[in-house]
Amino acid sequence: MTARPSPSDRPFPRTLVPVQELHDAPLAPLTTFRLGGPATRLLTATTDAEVVEAVREADAAATPLLVIGGGSNLVIGDKGFEGTALRVATKGFALSGTTLELAAGEIWTDAVARTVEAGLAGIECLAGIPGSAGATPIQNVGAYGQEVSSTISEVIAYDRRTRETVTLPDAECAFSYRHSRFKAEPDRYVVLRVRFELEDAGGLSAPLRYAETARAMGVEQGERVPAQDARETVLRLRAGKGMVLDSEDHDTWSAGSFFTNPVLGPEQYAAFLARAKERLGDEVAPPAFPAPDGGTKTSAAWLIDRAGFTKGYGTGPARISTKHTLALTNRGDATTDDLLALAREVVAGVHAAFGVTLVNEPVTVGVSL
Ligand SMILES: Cc1cc2nc3c(=O)[nH]c(=O)nc-3n(C[C@H](O)[C@H](O)[C@H](O)COP(=O)(O)OP(=O)(O)OC[C@H]3O[C@@H](n4cnc5c(N)ncnc54)[C@H](O)[C@@H]3O)c2cc1C
């Protein structure tokens, strides 16, 4: 990695902002997969003004831009990224009553811990999710019965189309399951700040929506528990599944869940159920949850497992996690091509077994499944 503060021999305009700048910078260390080739140029911005200036500069030069937070939901191709990679490393945690404002670069799980310490409820079950606060609205991050869309009140973002900073109220963010307006228009918004409206329940959590969490805490679904206990229980459950980052544990060299849970329309669901019964017997009962518009959400982990890709599957450098069927992992010396080969094998196997096409959850850069 070569650091060149102000290069004049590169086809980029000289940056006007005091951002940290590197050339031919490896991106793999910036991702939780530890995969991907270099970026032509890597900037690290530590203030909103630097973020906006860097984006404006890249756009003015028509240079492709890749925004990076914690790199925990990114699959970057082995050839890397030809353009400007912008690492958002802004800081800012402001809590006023129940209103929380986070700078995009804040570490999400640390922010969750601080809200719980402050006795507030609403995001305690999202503890342990890696990455930055600014990325949470992108795929409407969710786990253990909570999603950020329930507590986000506003997202402040730089709009690359209008070249202005805009404040988008929750209702304009088009949040749905692992999706949002920001994901739908990937090259338009750069999130600068996220505002949340939390709940003061006297130190108690929000009602527990997820059966596994309630069971682990010995209460009924819908009950409240001390928010700190809910957070710690979630962290323990997550760690058991390799869903909390641990650099020593290759099961966490992943992007978490690699596939989203499929949402099937009535006809698709009926066809899937028939295939499942044919394959696994009439008694089979695949997980099924009601989804919007009459759809049914089933479990990607169940499909993968029942198609024969069990925990630890694989013999190469990219394998299924030994702790969770839904996480594809780098065992240490994988390439992105290895990872994609495994992902394609799983997609093809699940489709052959059940007629359902899995869709990847992480964002792919320069590659596709
Ligand atoms: C072990 C593990 C467990 C996980 N568990 C969960 C889970 O339980 N639930 C869940 O929902 N996700 C989970 N994830 C996925 C991931 O942590 C989240 O999606 C997280 O929000 C990504 O944040 P990030 O900062 O790392 O984003 P990155 O990976 O850096 O970026 C992801 C996408 O967001 C864009 N982006 C990042 N920052 C900004 C910004 N400021 N403005 C605009 N675009 C931006 C990027 O360009 C990219 O398209 C897990 C990942 C891992 C590795």
GROMACS .gro file of C-alpha atoms and ligand atoms in nm:
model
  422
    1MET     CA    1   0.000   0.000   0.000
    2THR     CA    2   0.153   0.333  -0.104
    3ALA     CA    3   0.045   0.657   0.054
    4ARG     CA    4   0.068   0.958  -0.171
    5PRO     CA    5  -0.075   1.270  -0.010
    6SER     CA    6  -0.138   1.489  -0.314
    7PRO     CA    7  -0.080   1.305  -0.637
    8SER     CA    8  -0.061   1.516  -0.947
    9ASP     CA    9   0.015   1.227  -1.181
   10ARG     CA   10  -0.325   1.062  -1.147
   11PRO     CA   11  -0.635   1.117  -1.360
   12PHE     CA   12  -0.826   1.256  -1.061
   13PRO     CA   13  -0.871   1.619  -0.970
   14ARG     CA   14  -0.668   1.722  -0.667
   15THR     CA   15  -0.879   1.678  -0.357
   16LEU     CA   16  -0.981   1.997  -0.178
   17VAL     CA   17  -1.050   1.828   0.153
   18PRO     CA   18  -0.801   1.700   0.409
   19VAL     CA   19  -0.911   1.340   0.375
   20GLN     CA   20  -0.666   1.057   0.406
   21GLU     CA   21  -0.585   0.937   0.055
   22LEU     CA   22  -0.425   0.616  -0.071
   23HIS     CA   23  -0.372   0.470  -0.417
   24ASP     CA   24  -0.401   0.109  -0.532
   25ALA     CA   25  -0.526   0.045  -0.181
   26PRO     CA   26  -0.625  -0.310  -0.088
   27LEU     CA   27  -0.992  -0.323   0.006
   28ALA     CA   28  -0.989  -0.677   0.151
   29PRO     CA   29  -0.876  -0.559   0.498
   30LEU     CA   30  -1.172  -0.320   0.503
   31THR     CA   31  -1.422  -0.604   0.466
   32THR     CA   32  -1.529  -0.871   0.714
   33PHE     CA   33  -1.483  -1.134   0.439
   34ARG     CA   34  -1.122  -1.010   0.396
   35LEU     CA   35  -1.183  -1.042   0.022
   36GLY     CA   36  -1.152  -0.821  -0.283
   37GLY     CA   37  -0.884  -0.650  -0.489
   38PRO     CA   38  -0.760  -0.291  -0.459
   39ALA     CA   39  -0.935   0.039  -0.524
   40THR     CA   40  -0.773   0.283  -0.763
   41ARG     CA   41  -0.803   0.540  -0.489
   42LEU     CA   42  -0.918   0.520  -0.128
   43LEU     CA   43  -1.031   0.822   0.072
   44THR     CA   44  -1.118   0.825   0.439
   45ALA     CA   45  -1.347   1.109   0.544
   46THR     CA   46  -1.392   1.203   0.909
   47THR     CA   47  -1.644   1.489   0.885
   48ASP     CA   48  -1.972   1.531   0.695
   49ALA     CA   49  -1.813   1.816   0.496
   50GLU     CA   50  -1.529   1.586   0.389
   51VAL     CA   51  -1.775   1.315   0.285
   52VAL     CA   52  -1.978   1.557   0.075
   53GLU     CA   53  -1.671   1.717  -0.080
   54ALA     CA   54  -1.522   1.379  -0.170
   55VAL     CA   55  -1.849   1.264  -0.329
   56ARG     CA   56  -1.889   1.591  -0.521
   57GLU     CA   57  -1.533   1.565  -0.646
   58ALA     CA   58  -1.576   1.205  -0.765
   59ASP     CA   59  -1.907   1.292  -0.934
   60ALA     CA   60  -1.761   1.599  -1.102
   61ALA     CA   61  -1.487   1.381  -1.249
   62ALA     CA   62  -1.740   1.108  -1.340
   63THR     CA   63  -1.535   0.866  -1.131
   64PRO     CA   64  -1.719   0.556  -1.004
   65LEU     CA   65  -1.772   0.580  -0.627
   66LEU     CA   66  -1.792   0.303  -0.368
   67VAL     CA   67  -1.903   0.409  -0.019
   68ILE     CA   68  -1.766   0.185   0.255
   69GLY     CA   69  -1.868   0.175   0.620
   70GLY     CA   70  -1.757  -0.130   0.817
   71GLY     CA   71  -1.735  -0.353   0.507
   72SER     CA   72  -1.956  -0.616   0.670
   73ASN     CA   73  -2.204  -0.644   0.386
   74LEU     CA   74  -1.974  -0.622   0.087
   75VAL     CA   75  -1.848  -0.877  -0.162
   76ILE     CA   76  -1.577  -0.706  -0.367
   77GLY     CA   77  -1.443  -0.876  -0.678
   78ASP     CA   78  -1.084  -1.003  -0.691
   79LYS     CA   79  -1.005  -0.741  -0.955
   80GLY     CA   80  -1.098  -0.469  -0.708
   81PHE     CA   81  -1.270  -0.139  -0.776
   82GLU     CA   82  -1.174   0.099  -1.050
   83GLY     CA   83  -1.269   0.430  -0.901
   84THR     CA   84  -1.283   0.609  -0.568
   85ALA     CA   85  -1.360   0.408  -0.257
   86LEU     CA   86  -1.476   0.642   0.019
   87ARG     CA   87  -1.453   0.518   0.374
   88VAL     CA   88  -1.699   0.702   0.597
   89ALA     CA   89  -1.532   0.743   0.936
   90THR     CA   90  -1.733   1.029   1.082
   91LYS     CA   91  -1.802   1.039   1.455
   92GLY     CA   92  -2.101   1.170   1.648
   93PHE     CA   93  -2.332   1.026   1.914
   94ALA     CA   94  -2.592   1.274   2.043
   95LEU     CA   95  -2.866   1.162   2.278
   96SER     CA   96  -3.129   1.411   2.389
   97GLY     CA   97  -3.416   1.255   2.584
   98THR     CA   98  -3.528   0.969   2.365
   99THR     CA   99  -3.391   1.119   2.042
  100LEU     CA  100  -3.065   0.975   1.917
  101GLU     CA  101  -2.857   1.115   1.632
  102LEU     CA  102  -2.568   0.910   1.500
  103ALA     CA  103  -2.303   1.012   1.252
  104ALA     CA  104  -2.281   0.760   0.968
  105GLY     CA  105  -1.935   0.640   1.072
  106GLU     CA  106  -2.029   0.550   1.429
  107ILE     CA  107  -1.985   0.181   1.511
  108TRP     CA  108  -2.338   0.049   1.531
  109THR     CA  109  -2.303  -0.207   1.808
  110ASP     CA  110  -2.123   0.044   2.034
  111ALA     CA  111  -2.404   0.293   1.981
  112VAL     CA  112  -2.659   0.025   2.075
  113ALA     CA  113  -2.467  -0.043   2.398
  114ARG     CA  114  -2.471   0.326   2.488
  115THR     CA  115  -2.847   0.360   2.437
  116VAL     CA  116  -2.907   0.056   2.657
  117GLU     CA  117  -2.677   0.201   2.925
  118ALA     CA  118  -2.887   0.518   2.904
  119GLY     CA  119  -3.193   0.302   2.987
  120LEU     CA  120  -3.357   0.332   2.645
  121ALA     CA  121  -3.538   0.069   2.441
  122GLY     CA  122  -3.589   0.007   2.070
  123ILE     CA  123  -3.257  -0.116   1.928
  124GLU     CA  124  -3.129  -0.344   2.208
  125CYS     CA  125  -3.193  -0.661   2.000
  126LEU     CA  126  -2.977  -0.520   1.719
  127ALA     CA  127  -2.665  -0.547   1.936
  128GLY     CA  128  -2.373  -0.728   1.778
  129ILE     CA  129  -2.457  -0.639   1.418
  130PRO     CA  130  -2.123  -0.530   1.270
  131GLY     CA  131  -2.070  -0.217   1.066
  132SER     CA  132  -2.157   0.149   1.075
  133ALA     CA  133  -2.467   0.340   1.178
  134GLY     CA  134  -2.487   0.497   0.832
  135ALA     CA  135  -2.532   0.159   0.665
  136THR     CA  136  -2.820   0.048   0.888
  137PRO     CA  137  -3.091   0.219   0.680
  138ILE     CA  138  -2.951   0.079   0.354
  139GLN     CA  139  -3.086  -0.273   0.400
  140ASN     CA  140  -3.310  -0.189   0.698
  141VAL     CA  141  -3.090  -0.389   0.930
  142GLY     CA  142  -3.278  -0.634   1.144
  143ALA     CA  143  -3.238  -0.924   1.384
  144TYR     CA  144  -3.413  -1.094   1.674
  145GLY     CA  145  -3.748  -0.925   1.611
  146GLN     CA  146  -3.627  -0.567   1.561
  147GLU     CA  147  -3.555  -0.364   1.247
  148VAL     CA  148  -3.410  -0.013   1.235
  149SER     CA  149  -3.714   0.105   1.037
  150SER     CA  150  -3.920   0.085   1.361
  151THR     CA  151  -3.707   0.346   1.534
  152ILE     CA  152  -3.553   0.558   1.256
  153SER     CA  153  -3.726   0.897   1.244
  154GLU     CA  154  -3.507   1.065   0.980
  155VAL     CA  155  -3.211   0.997   0.755
  156ILE     CA  156  -2.987   1.286   0.657
  157ALA     CA  157  -2.813   1.212   0.331
  158TYR     CA  158  -2.627   1.377   0.049
  159ASP     CA  159  -2.835   1.339  -0.268
  160ARG     CA  160  -2.595   1.294  -0.560
  161ARG     CA  161  -2.872   1.367  -0.810
  162THR     CA  162  -2.974   1.710  -0.673
  163ARG     CA  163  -2.629   1.771  -0.517
  164GLU     CA  164  -2.792   1.875  -0.192
  165THR     CA  165  -2.808   1.744   0.161
  166VAL     CA  166  -3.160   1.621   0.228
  167THR     CA  167  -3.353   1.507   0.535
  168LEU     CA  168  -3.573   1.209   0.458
  169PRO     CA  169  -3.841   1.127   0.713
  170ASP     CA  170  -3.892   0.759   0.789
  171ALA     CA  171  -4.208   0.749   0.570
  172GLU     CA  172  -3.999   0.848   0.264
  173CYS     CA  173  -3.732   0.581   0.315
  174ALA     CA  174  -3.946   0.298   0.166
  175PHE     CA  175  -3.827   0.050   0.425
  176SER     CA  176  -3.920  -0.315   0.384
  177TYR     CA  177  -3.756  -0.649   0.462
  178ARG     CA  178  -3.378  -0.594   0.403
  179HIS     CA  179  -3.462  -0.317   0.161
  180SER     CA  180  -3.507   0.058   0.139
  181ARG     CA  181  -3.510   0.353  -0.096
  182PHE     CA  182  -3.131   0.372  -0.046
  183LYS     CA  183  -3.081   0.017  -0.167
  184ALA     CA  184  -3.327   0.068  -0.453
  185GLU     CA  185  -3.126   0.370  -0.576
  186PRO     CA  186  -2.772   0.259  -0.488
  187ASP     CA  187  -2.585   0.542  -0.657
  188ARG     CA  188  -2.798   0.826  -0.529
  189TYR     CA  189  -2.770   0.878  -0.153
  190VAL     CA  190  -2.474   0.892   0.080
  191VAL     CA  191  -2.600   0.872   0.436
  192LEU     CA  192  -2.446   1.131   0.667
  193ARG     CA  193  -2.654   1.097   0.985
  194VAL     CA  194  -2.937   0.883   1.114
  195ARG     CA  195  -3.193   0.996   1.375
  196PHE     CA  196  -3.379   0.749   1.593
  197GLU     CA  197  -3.673   0.791   1.828
  198LEU     CA  198  -3.623   0.545   2.113
  199GLU     CA  199  -3.848   0.458   2.404
  200ASP     CA  200  -3.802   0.528   2.772
  201ALA     CA  201  -3.955   0.218   2.929
  202GLY     CA  202  -3.781   0.263   3.263
  203GLY     CA  203  -3.485   0.047   3.166
  204LEU     CA  204  -3.700  -0.227   3.013
  205SER     CA  205  -3.664  -0.354   2.658
  206ALA     CA  206  -3.921  -0.320   2.384
  207PRO     CA  207  -4.165  -0.617   2.389
  208LEU     CA  208  -3.966  -0.926   2.278
  209ARG     CA  209  -4.096  -1.026   1.936
  210TYR     CA  210  -3.863  -1.315   1.864
  211ALA     CA  211  -3.948  -1.658   2.005
  212GLU     CA  212  -3.585  -1.765   2.048
  213THR     CA  213  -3.497  -1.458   2.256
  214ALA     CA  214  -3.807  -1.491   2.474
  215ARG     CA  215  -3.735  -1.862   2.523
  216ALA     CA  216  -3.372  -1.794   2.613
  217MET     CA  217  -3.490  -1.542   2.873
  218GLY     CA  218  -3.764  -1.766   3.012
  219VAL     CA  219  -4.049  -1.523   2.929
  220GLU     CA  220  -4.341  -1.519   2.687
  221GLN     CA  221  -4.315  -1.349   2.348
  222GLY     CA  222  -4.441  -0.990   2.379
  223GLU     CA  223  -4.309  -0.943   2.735
  224ARG     CA  224  -4.054  -0.680   2.829
  225VAL     CA  225  -3.732  -0.763   3.015
  226PRO     CA  226  -3.448  -0.541   3.139
  227ALA     CA  227  -3.301  -0.392   2.820
  228GLN     CA  228  -2.947  -0.477   2.929
  229ASP     CA  229  -3.047  -0.845   2.973
  230ALA     CA  230  -3.208  -0.849   2.628
  231ARG     CA  231  -2.891  -0.705   2.475
  232GLU     CA  232  -2.666  -0.953   2.652
  233THR     CA  233  -2.891  -1.247   2.559
  234VAL     CA  234  -2.889  -1.145   2.193
  235LEU     CA  235  -2.509  -1.112   2.199
  236ARG     CA  236  -2.479  -1.460   2.351
  237LEU     CA  237  -2.718  -1.615   2.098
  238ARG     CA  238  -2.541  -1.440   1.813
  239ALA     CA  239  -2.194  -1.547   1.931
  240GLY     CA  240  -2.311  -1.911   1.936
  241LYS     CA  241  -2.396  -1.875   1.566
  242GLY     CA  242  -2.073  -1.698   1.467
  243MET     CA  243  -2.269  -1.376   1.417
  244VAL     CA  244  -2.048  -1.155   1.633
  245LEU     CA  245  -1.715  -1.055   1.479
  246ASP     CA  246  -1.413  -1.239   1.617
  247SER     CA  247  -1.096  -1.212   1.409
  248GLU     CA  248  -0.974  -1.547   1.550
  249ASP     CA  249  -1.288  -1.729   1.435
  250HIS     CA  250  -1.317  -1.794   1.060
  251ASP     CA  251  -1.688  -1.861   1.103
  252THR     CA  252  -1.721  -1.482   1.139
  253TRP     CA  253  -1.518  -1.400   0.825
  254SER     CA  254  -1.848  -1.352   0.650
  255ALA     CA  255  -2.118  -1.100   0.571
  256GLY     CA  256  -2.356  -1.260   0.820
  257SER     CA  257  -2.650  -1.410   0.634
  258PHE     CA  258  -2.545  -1.453   0.272
  259PHE     CA  259  -2.899  -1.501   0.142
  260THR     CA  260  -3.226  -1.325   0.227
  261ASN     CA  261  -3.526  -1.530   0.333
  262PRO     CA  262  -3.736  -1.584   0.019
  263VAL     CA  263  -4.079  -1.423   0.013
  264LEU     CA  264  -4.306  -1.634  -0.207
  265GLY     CA  265  -4.640  -1.543  -0.365
  266PRO     CA  266  -4.937  -1.779  -0.304
  267GLU     CA  267  -4.875  -1.989  -0.619
  268GLN     CA  268  -4.499  -2.004  -0.568
  269TYR     CA  269  -4.551  -2.107  -0.207
  270ALA     CA  270  -4.794  -2.384  -0.304
  271ALA     CA  271  -4.547  -2.515  -0.563
  272PHE     CA  272  -4.264  -2.501  -0.309
  273LEU     CA  273  -4.469  -2.687  -0.049
  274ALA     CA  274  -4.553  -2.960  -0.302
  275ARG     CA  275  -4.181  -2.997  -0.390
  276ALA     CA  276  -4.087  -3.006  -0.020
  277LYS     CA  277  -4.343  -3.280   0.055
  278GLU     CA  278  -4.232  -3.480  -0.248
  279ARG     CA  279  -3.871  -3.460  -0.133
  280LEU     CA  280  -3.903  -3.482   0.244
  281GLY     CA  281  -4.239  -3.650   0.305
  282ASP     CA  282  -4.595  -3.532   0.376
  283GLU     CA  283  -4.517  -3.446   0.737
  284VAL     CA  284  -4.266  -3.179   0.643
  285ALA     CA  285  -4.347  -2.828   0.771
  286PRO     CA  286  -4.109  -2.566   0.629
  287PRO     CA  287  -4.090  -2.244   0.832
  288ALA     CA  288  -4.358  -2.005   0.704
  289PHE     CA  289  -4.433  -1.651   0.817
  290PRO     CA  290  -4.694  -1.414   0.675
  291ALA     CA  291  -4.540  -1.142   0.457
  292PRO     CA  292  -4.695  -0.827   0.304
  293ASP     CA  293  -4.926  -0.859   0.000
  294GLY     CA  294  -5.039  -1.211   0.084
  295GLY     CA  295  -4.689  -1.354   0.052
  296THR     CA  296  -4.520  -1.612   0.271
  297LYS     CA  297  -4.166  -1.575   0.397
  298THR     CA  298  -3.976  -1.900   0.437
  299SER     CA  299  -3.632  -1.964   0.578
  300ALA     CA  300  -3.324  -1.956   0.354
  301ALA     CA  301  -3.129  -2.147   0.623
  302TRP     CA  302  -3.389  -2.426   0.620
  303LEU     CA  303  -3.381  -2.450   0.239
  304ILE     CA  304  -3.001  -2.463   0.230
  305ASP     CA  305  -2.979  -2.722   0.503
  306ARG     CA  306  -3.254  -2.944   0.355
  307ALA     CA  307  -3.097  -2.921   0.011
  308GLY     CA  308  -2.792  -3.092   0.162
  309PHE     CA  309  -2.563  -2.798   0.239
  310THR     CA  310  -2.519  -2.849   0.608
  311LYS     CA  311  -2.301  -2.657   0.854
  312GLY     CA  312  -1.934  -2.670   0.756
  313TYR     CA  313  -2.018  -2.775   0.396
  314GLY     CA  314  -1.733  -2.748   0.150
  315THR     CA  315  -1.376  -2.862   0.119
  316GLY     CA  316  -1.218  -2.550  -0.030
  317PRO     CA  317  -1.109  -2.218   0.121
  318ALA     CA  318  -1.469  -2.087   0.114
  319ARG     CA  319  -1.715  -2.293   0.314
  320ILE     CA  320  -2.045  -2.273   0.496
  321SER     CA  321  -1.993  -2.165   0.858
  322THR     CA  322  -1.967  -2.450   1.106
  323LYS     CA  323  -2.214  -2.257   1.327
  324HIS     CA  324  -2.479  -2.125   1.086
  325THR     CA  325  -2.600  -2.259   0.752
  326LEU     CA  326  -2.674  -1.913   0.619
  327ALA     CA  327  -2.322  -1.774   0.652
  328LEU     CA  328  -2.070  -1.836   0.375
  329THR     CA  329  -1.720  -1.788   0.511
  330ASN     CA  330  -1.359  -1.735   0.412
  331ARG     CA  331  -1.146  -1.995   0.591
  332GLY     CA  332  -0.837  -1.777   0.552
  333ASP     CA  333  -0.704  -1.793   0.198
  334ALA     CA  334  -1.017  -1.779  -0.015
  335THR     CA  335  -1.066  -1.548  -0.311
  336THR     CA  336  -1.390  -1.382  -0.405
  337ASP     CA  337  -1.414  -1.627  -0.696
  338ASP     CA  338  -1.400  -1.916  -0.446
  339LEU     CA  339  -1.678  -1.756  -0.243
  340LEU     CA  340  -1.894  -1.696  -0.550
  341ALA     CA  341  -1.842  -2.053  -0.671
  342LEU     CA  342  -1.974  -2.179  -0.337
  343ALA     CA  343  -2.264  -1.932  -0.343
  344ARG     CA  344  -2.359  -2.042  -0.695
  345GLU     CA  345  -2.343  -2.407  -0.593
  346VAL     CA  346  -2.582  -2.338  -0.304
  347VAL     CA  347  -2.821  -2.138  -0.523
  348ALA     CA  348  -2.826  -2.412  -0.788
  349GLY     CA  349  -2.871  -2.687  -0.527
  350VAL     CA  350  -3.159  -2.514  -0.353
  351HIS     CA  351  -3.326  -2.440  -0.686
  352ALA     CA  352  -3.290  -2.801  -0.800
  353ALA     CA  353  -3.433  -2.928  -0.470
  354PHE     CA  354  -3.718  -2.684  -0.410
  355GLY     CA  355  -3.760  -2.461  -0.718
  356VAL     CA  356  -3.679  -2.153  -0.508
  357THR     CA  357  -3.412  -1.904  -0.619
  358LEU     CA  358  -3.209  -1.761  -0.335
  359VAL     CA  359  -3.098  -1.398  -0.358
  360ASN     CA  360  -2.778  -1.269  -0.202
  361GLU     CA  361  -2.807  -1.020   0.084
  362PRO     CA  362  -2.459  -0.855   0.067
  363VAL     CA  363  -2.388  -0.592  -0.194
  364THR     CA  364  -2.163  -0.719  -0.474
  365VAL     CA  365  -1.901  -0.490  -0.629
  366GLY     CA  366  -1.769  -0.573  -0.976
  367VAL     CA  367  -1.911  -0.927  -0.956
  368SER     CA  368  -2.250  -1.095  -0.943
  369LEU     CA  369  -2.387  -1.434  -0.853
  370LIG     C1  370  -2.100  -1.155   1.140
  370LIG     C2  371  -2.204  -1.069   1.072
  370LIG     C3  372  -2.333  -1.068   1.122
  370LIG     C4  373  -2.432  -0.987   1.062
  370LIG     N1  374  -2.558  -0.987   1.112
  370LIG     C5  375  -2.654  -0.910   1.057
  370LIG     C6  376  -2.786  -0.909   1.109
  370LIG     O1  377  -2.816  -0.974   1.208
  370LIG     N2  378  -2.880  -0.832   1.047
  370LIG     C7  379  -2.850  -0.755   0.939
  370LIG     O2  380  -2.938  -0.688   0.888
  370LIG     N3  381  -2.725  -0.754   0.886
  370LIG     C8  382  -2.626  -0.829   0.942
  370LIG     N4  383  -2.500  -0.831   0.890
  370LIG     C9  384  -2.471  -0.752   0.768
  370LIG    C10  385  -2.408  -0.614   0.799
  370LIG     O3  386  -2.345  -0.611   0.924
  370LIG    C11  387  -2.510  -0.501   0.794
  370LIG     O4  388  -2.573  -0.498   0.670
  370LIG    C12  389  -2.445  -0.364   0.820
  370LIG     O5  390  -2.543  -0.265   0.833
  370LIG    C13  391  -2.345  -0.323   0.713
  370LIG     O6  392  -2.279  -0.209   0.761
  370LIG     P1  393  -2.138  -0.167   0.705
  370LIG     O7  394  -2.108  -0.032   0.762
  370LIG     O8  395  -2.039  -0.272   0.730
  370LIG     O9  396  -2.170  -0.152   0.550
  370LIG     P2  397  -2.072  -0.186   0.429
  370LIG    O10  398  -2.054  -0.332   0.419
  370LIG    O11  399  -1.951  -0.102   0.435
  370LIG    O12  400  -2.163  -0.138   0.306
  370LIG    C14  401  -2.281  -0.208   0.274
  370LIG    C15  402  -2.358  -0.126   0.171
  370LIG    O13  403  -2.400  -0.004   0.229
  370LIG    C16  404  -2.344   0.107   0.157
  370LIG     N5  405  -2.309   0.209   0.257
  370LIG    C17  406  -2.232   0.195   0.367
  370LIG     N6  407  -2.227   0.311   0.433
  370LIG    C18  408  -2.303   0.399   0.363
  370LIG    C19  409  -2.337   0.537   0.380
  370LIG     N7  410  -2.293   0.609   0.482
  370LIG     N8  411  -2.418   0.594   0.287
  370LIG    C20  412  -2.464   0.525   0.181
  370LIG     N9  413  -2.434   0.395   0.160
  370LIG    C21  414  -2.355   0.334   0.250
  370LIG    C22  415  -2.224   0.050   0.084
  370LIG    O14  416  -2.193   0.127  -0.031
  370LIG    C23  417  -2.273  -0.088   0.049
  370LIG    O15  418  -2.359  -0.081  -0.063
  370LIG    C24  419  -2.399  -0.909   0.949
  370LIG    C25  420  -2.267  -0.912   0.899
  370LIG    C26  421  -2.171  -0.991   0.961
  370LIG    C27  422  -2.031  -0.992   0.908
   0.00000   0.00000   0.00000
